[in-house]
PDB file of C-alpha atoms and ligand atoms in Angstrom:
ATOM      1  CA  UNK A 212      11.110 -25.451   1.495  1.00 63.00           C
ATOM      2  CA  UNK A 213       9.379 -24.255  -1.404  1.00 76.00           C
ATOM      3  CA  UNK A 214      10.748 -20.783  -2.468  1.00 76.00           C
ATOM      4  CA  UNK A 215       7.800 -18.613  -2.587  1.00 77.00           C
ATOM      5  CA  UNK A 216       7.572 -19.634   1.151  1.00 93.00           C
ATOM      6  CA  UNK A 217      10.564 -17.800   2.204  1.00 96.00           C
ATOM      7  CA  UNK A 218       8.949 -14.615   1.266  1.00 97.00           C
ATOM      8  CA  UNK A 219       5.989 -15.654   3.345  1.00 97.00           C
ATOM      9  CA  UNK A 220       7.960 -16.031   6.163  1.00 97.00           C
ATOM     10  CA  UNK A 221       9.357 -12.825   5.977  1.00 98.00           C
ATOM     11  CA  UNK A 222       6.382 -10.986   6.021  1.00 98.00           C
ATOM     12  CA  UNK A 223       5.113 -12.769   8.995  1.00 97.00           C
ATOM     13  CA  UNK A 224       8.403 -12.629  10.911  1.00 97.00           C
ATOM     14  CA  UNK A 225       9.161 -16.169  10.816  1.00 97.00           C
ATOM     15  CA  UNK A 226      12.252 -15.897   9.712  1.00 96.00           C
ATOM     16  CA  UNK A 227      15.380 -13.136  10.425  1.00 95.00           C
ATOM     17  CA  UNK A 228      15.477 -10.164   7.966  1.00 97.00           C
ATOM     18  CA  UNK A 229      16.153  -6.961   7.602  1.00 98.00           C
ATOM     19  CA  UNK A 230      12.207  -5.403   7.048  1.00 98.00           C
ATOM     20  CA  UNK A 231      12.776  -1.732   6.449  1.00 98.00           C
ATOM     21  CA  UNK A 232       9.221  -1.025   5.590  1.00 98.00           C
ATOM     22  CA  UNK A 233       6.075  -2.885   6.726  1.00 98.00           C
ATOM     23  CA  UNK A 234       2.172  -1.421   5.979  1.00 98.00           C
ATOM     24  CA  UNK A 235      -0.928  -3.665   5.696  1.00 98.00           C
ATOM     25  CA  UNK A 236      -0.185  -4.368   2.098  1.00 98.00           C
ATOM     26  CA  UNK A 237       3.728  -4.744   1.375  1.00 98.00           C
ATOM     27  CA  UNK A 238       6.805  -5.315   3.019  1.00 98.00           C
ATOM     28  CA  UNK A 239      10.292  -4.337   1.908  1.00 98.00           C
ATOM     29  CA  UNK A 240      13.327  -6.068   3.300  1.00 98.00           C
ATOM     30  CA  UNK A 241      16.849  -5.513   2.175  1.00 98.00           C
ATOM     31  CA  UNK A 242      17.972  -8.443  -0.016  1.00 98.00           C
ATOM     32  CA  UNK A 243      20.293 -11.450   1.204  1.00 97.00           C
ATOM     33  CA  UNK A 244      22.388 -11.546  -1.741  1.00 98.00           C
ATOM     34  CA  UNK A 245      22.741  -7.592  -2.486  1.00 98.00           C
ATOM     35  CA  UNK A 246      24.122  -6.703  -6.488  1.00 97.00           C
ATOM     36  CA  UNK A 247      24.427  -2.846  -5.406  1.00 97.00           C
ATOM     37  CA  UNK A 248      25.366  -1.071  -2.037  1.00 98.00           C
ATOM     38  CA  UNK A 249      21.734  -0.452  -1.922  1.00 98.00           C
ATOM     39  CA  UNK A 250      19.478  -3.708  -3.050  1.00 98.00           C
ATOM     40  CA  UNK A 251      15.775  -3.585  -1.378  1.00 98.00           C
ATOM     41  CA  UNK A 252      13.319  -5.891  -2.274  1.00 98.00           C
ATOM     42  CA  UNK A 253       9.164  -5.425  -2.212  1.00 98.00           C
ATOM     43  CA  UNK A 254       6.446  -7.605  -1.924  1.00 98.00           C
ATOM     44  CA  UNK A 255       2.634  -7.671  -1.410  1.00 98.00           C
ATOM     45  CA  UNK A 256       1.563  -9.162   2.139  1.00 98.00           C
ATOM     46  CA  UNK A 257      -1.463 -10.794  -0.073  1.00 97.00           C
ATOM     47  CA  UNK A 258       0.620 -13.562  -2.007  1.00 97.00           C
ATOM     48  CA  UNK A 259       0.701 -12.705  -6.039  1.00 98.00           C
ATOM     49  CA  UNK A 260       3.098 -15.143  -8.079  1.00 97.00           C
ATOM     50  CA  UNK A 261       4.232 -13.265 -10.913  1.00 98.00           C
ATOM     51  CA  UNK A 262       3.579 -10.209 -12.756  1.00 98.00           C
ATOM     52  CA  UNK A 263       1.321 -11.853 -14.668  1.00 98.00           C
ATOM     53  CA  UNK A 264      -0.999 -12.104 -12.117  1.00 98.00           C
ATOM     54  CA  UNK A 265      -1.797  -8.550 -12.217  1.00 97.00           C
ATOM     55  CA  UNK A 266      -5.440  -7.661 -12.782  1.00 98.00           C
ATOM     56  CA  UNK A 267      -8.180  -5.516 -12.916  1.00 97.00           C
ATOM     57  CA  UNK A 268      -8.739  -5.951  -9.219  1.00 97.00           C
ATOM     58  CA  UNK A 269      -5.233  -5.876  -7.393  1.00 97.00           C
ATOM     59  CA  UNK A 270      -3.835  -3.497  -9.424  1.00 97.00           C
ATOM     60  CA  UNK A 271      -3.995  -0.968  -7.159  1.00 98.00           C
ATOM     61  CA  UNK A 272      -1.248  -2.965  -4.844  1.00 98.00           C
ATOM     62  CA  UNK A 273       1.129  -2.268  -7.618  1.00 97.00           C
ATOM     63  CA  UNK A 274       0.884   1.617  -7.724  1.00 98.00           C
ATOM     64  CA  UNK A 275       1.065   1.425  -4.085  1.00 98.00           C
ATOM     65  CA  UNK A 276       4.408  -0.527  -4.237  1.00 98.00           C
ATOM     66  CA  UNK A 277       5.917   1.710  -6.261  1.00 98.00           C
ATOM     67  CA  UNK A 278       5.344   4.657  -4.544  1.00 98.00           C
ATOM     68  CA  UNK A 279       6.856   3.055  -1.326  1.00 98.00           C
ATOM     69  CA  UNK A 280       9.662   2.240  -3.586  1.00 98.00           C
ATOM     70  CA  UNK A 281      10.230   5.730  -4.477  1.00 98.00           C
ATOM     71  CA  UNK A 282       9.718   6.761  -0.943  1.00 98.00           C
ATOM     72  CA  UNK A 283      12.551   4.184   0.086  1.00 98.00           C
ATOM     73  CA  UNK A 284      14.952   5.190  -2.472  1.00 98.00           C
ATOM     74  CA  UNK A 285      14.159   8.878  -1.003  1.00 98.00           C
ATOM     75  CA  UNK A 286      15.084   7.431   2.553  1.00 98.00           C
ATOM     76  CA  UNK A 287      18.072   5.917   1.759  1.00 98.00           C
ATOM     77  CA  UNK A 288      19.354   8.924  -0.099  1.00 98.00           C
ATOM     78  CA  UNK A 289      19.672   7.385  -3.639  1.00 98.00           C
ATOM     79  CA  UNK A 290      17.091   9.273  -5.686  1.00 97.00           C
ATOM     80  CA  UNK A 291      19.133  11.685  -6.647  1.00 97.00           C
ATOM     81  CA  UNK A 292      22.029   9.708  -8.400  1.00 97.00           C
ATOM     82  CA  UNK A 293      19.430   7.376  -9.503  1.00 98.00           C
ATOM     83  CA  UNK A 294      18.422   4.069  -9.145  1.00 98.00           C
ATOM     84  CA  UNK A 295      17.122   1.061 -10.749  1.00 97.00           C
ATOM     85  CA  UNK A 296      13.436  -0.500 -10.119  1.00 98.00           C
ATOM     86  CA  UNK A 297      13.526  -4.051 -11.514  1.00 97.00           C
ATOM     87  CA  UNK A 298      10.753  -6.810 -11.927  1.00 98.00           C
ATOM     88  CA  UNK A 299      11.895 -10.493 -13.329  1.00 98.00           C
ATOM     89  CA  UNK A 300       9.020 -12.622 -14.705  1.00 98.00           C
ATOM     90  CA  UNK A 301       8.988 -16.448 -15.020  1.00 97.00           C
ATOM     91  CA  UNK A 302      11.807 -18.509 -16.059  1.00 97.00           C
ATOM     92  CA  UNK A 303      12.739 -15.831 -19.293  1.00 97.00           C
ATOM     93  CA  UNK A 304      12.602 -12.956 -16.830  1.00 97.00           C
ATOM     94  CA  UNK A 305      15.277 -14.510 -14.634  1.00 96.00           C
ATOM     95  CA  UNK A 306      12.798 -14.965 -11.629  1.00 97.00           C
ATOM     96  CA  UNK A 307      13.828 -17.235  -8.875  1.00 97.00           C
ATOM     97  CA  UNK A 308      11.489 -16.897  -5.967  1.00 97.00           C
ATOM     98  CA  UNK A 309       7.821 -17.143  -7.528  1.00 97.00           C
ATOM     99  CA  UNK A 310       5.909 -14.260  -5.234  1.00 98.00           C
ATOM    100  CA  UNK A 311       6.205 -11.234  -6.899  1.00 98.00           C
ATOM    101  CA  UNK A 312       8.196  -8.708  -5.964  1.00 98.00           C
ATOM    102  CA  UNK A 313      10.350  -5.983  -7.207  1.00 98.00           C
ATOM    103  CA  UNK A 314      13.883  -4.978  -6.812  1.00 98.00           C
ATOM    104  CA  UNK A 315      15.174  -1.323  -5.735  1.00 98.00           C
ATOM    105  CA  UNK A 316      19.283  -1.342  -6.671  1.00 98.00           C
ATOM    106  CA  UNK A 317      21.125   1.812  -6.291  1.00 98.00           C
ATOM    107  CA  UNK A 318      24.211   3.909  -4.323  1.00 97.00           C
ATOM    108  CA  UNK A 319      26.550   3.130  -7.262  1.00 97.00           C
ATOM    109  CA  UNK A 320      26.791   3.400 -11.410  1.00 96.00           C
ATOM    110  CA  UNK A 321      24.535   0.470 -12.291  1.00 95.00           C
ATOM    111  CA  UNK A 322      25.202  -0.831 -16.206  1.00 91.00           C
ATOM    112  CA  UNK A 323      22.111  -0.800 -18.173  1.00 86.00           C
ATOM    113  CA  UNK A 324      20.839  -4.308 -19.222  1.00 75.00           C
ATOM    114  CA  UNK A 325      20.168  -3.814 -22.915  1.00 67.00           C
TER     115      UNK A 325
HETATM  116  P1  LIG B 473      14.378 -12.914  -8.506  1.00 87.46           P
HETATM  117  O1  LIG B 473      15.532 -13.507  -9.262  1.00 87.46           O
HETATM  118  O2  LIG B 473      13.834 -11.680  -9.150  1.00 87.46           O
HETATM  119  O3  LIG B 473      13.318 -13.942  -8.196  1.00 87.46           O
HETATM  120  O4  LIG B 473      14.995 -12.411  -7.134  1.00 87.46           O
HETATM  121  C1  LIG B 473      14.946 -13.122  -5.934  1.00 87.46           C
HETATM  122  C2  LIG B 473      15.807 -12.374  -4.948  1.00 87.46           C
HETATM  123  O5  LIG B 473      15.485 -12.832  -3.648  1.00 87.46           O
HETATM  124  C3  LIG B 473      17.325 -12.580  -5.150  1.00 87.46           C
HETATM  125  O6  LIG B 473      17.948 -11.319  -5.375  1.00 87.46           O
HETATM  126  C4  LIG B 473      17.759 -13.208  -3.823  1.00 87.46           C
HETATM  127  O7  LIG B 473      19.036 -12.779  -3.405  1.00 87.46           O
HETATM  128  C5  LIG B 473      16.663 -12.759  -2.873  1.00 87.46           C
HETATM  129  N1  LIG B 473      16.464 -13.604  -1.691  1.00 87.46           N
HETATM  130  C6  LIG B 473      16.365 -14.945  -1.638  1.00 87.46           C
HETATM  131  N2  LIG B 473      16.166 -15.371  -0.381  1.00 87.46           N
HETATM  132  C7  LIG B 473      16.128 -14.251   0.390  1.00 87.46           C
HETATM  133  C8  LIG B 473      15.963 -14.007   1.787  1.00 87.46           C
HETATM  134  N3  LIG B 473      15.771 -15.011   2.660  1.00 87.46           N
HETATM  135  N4  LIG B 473      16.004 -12.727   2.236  1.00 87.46           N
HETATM  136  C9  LIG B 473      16.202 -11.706   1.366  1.00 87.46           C
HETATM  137  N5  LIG B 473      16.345 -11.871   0.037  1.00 87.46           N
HETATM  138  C10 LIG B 473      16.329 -13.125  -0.439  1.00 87.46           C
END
């Protein structure tokens, strides 16, 4: 199955996960492989590939994302300590499923990547 797919599937219900927000533009869902006690990922019901496909039109989607981020982290009790909002792009970036989405990590001391 192509990987972007499994994203797709997720949004629609298609396949088990753990959706802890849904709206008529994203969906969040906790991720399968978590790297911190709390590791939520985001995506836009409308498929985008990568960041780069942000423009002048759907840009909107990405403000919107991020502030259901926030809210999340708020939910899940993590925005005081802190978290981490991440976005990989393309093969440099370290991105491994091509629909874009972004990663909330938090609920520990996370190292800084640079
Ligand atoms: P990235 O490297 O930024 O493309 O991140 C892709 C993320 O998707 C990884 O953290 C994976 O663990 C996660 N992932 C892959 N398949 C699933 C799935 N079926 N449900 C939840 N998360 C997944």
């Amino acid at each position: 199955m192509n990987k972007h797919l499994i994203f797709q599937k997720i949004i629609r219900k298609e396949i088990p996960s753990n959706i802890v927000y849904q709206d008529n533009i994203v969906t969040a869902f906790t991720d399968i492989q978590p790297k911190a006690p709390i590791h939520i990922l985001i995506v836009p019901n409308d498929f985008i590939k990568s960041a780069n496909d942000i423009n002048k039109k759907n840009k909107d989607i990405f403000a919107h994302m991020l502030y259901v981020i926030v809210n999340i982290a708020k939910e899940k009790r993590i925005s005081k300590e802190g978290y981490k909002i991440i976005i990989n792009c393309n093969k440099n970036g370290g991105q491994e499923i091509n629909y874009f989405h972004m990663h909330l990590l938090g609920g520990k001391k996370l190292k800084s990547l640079y």
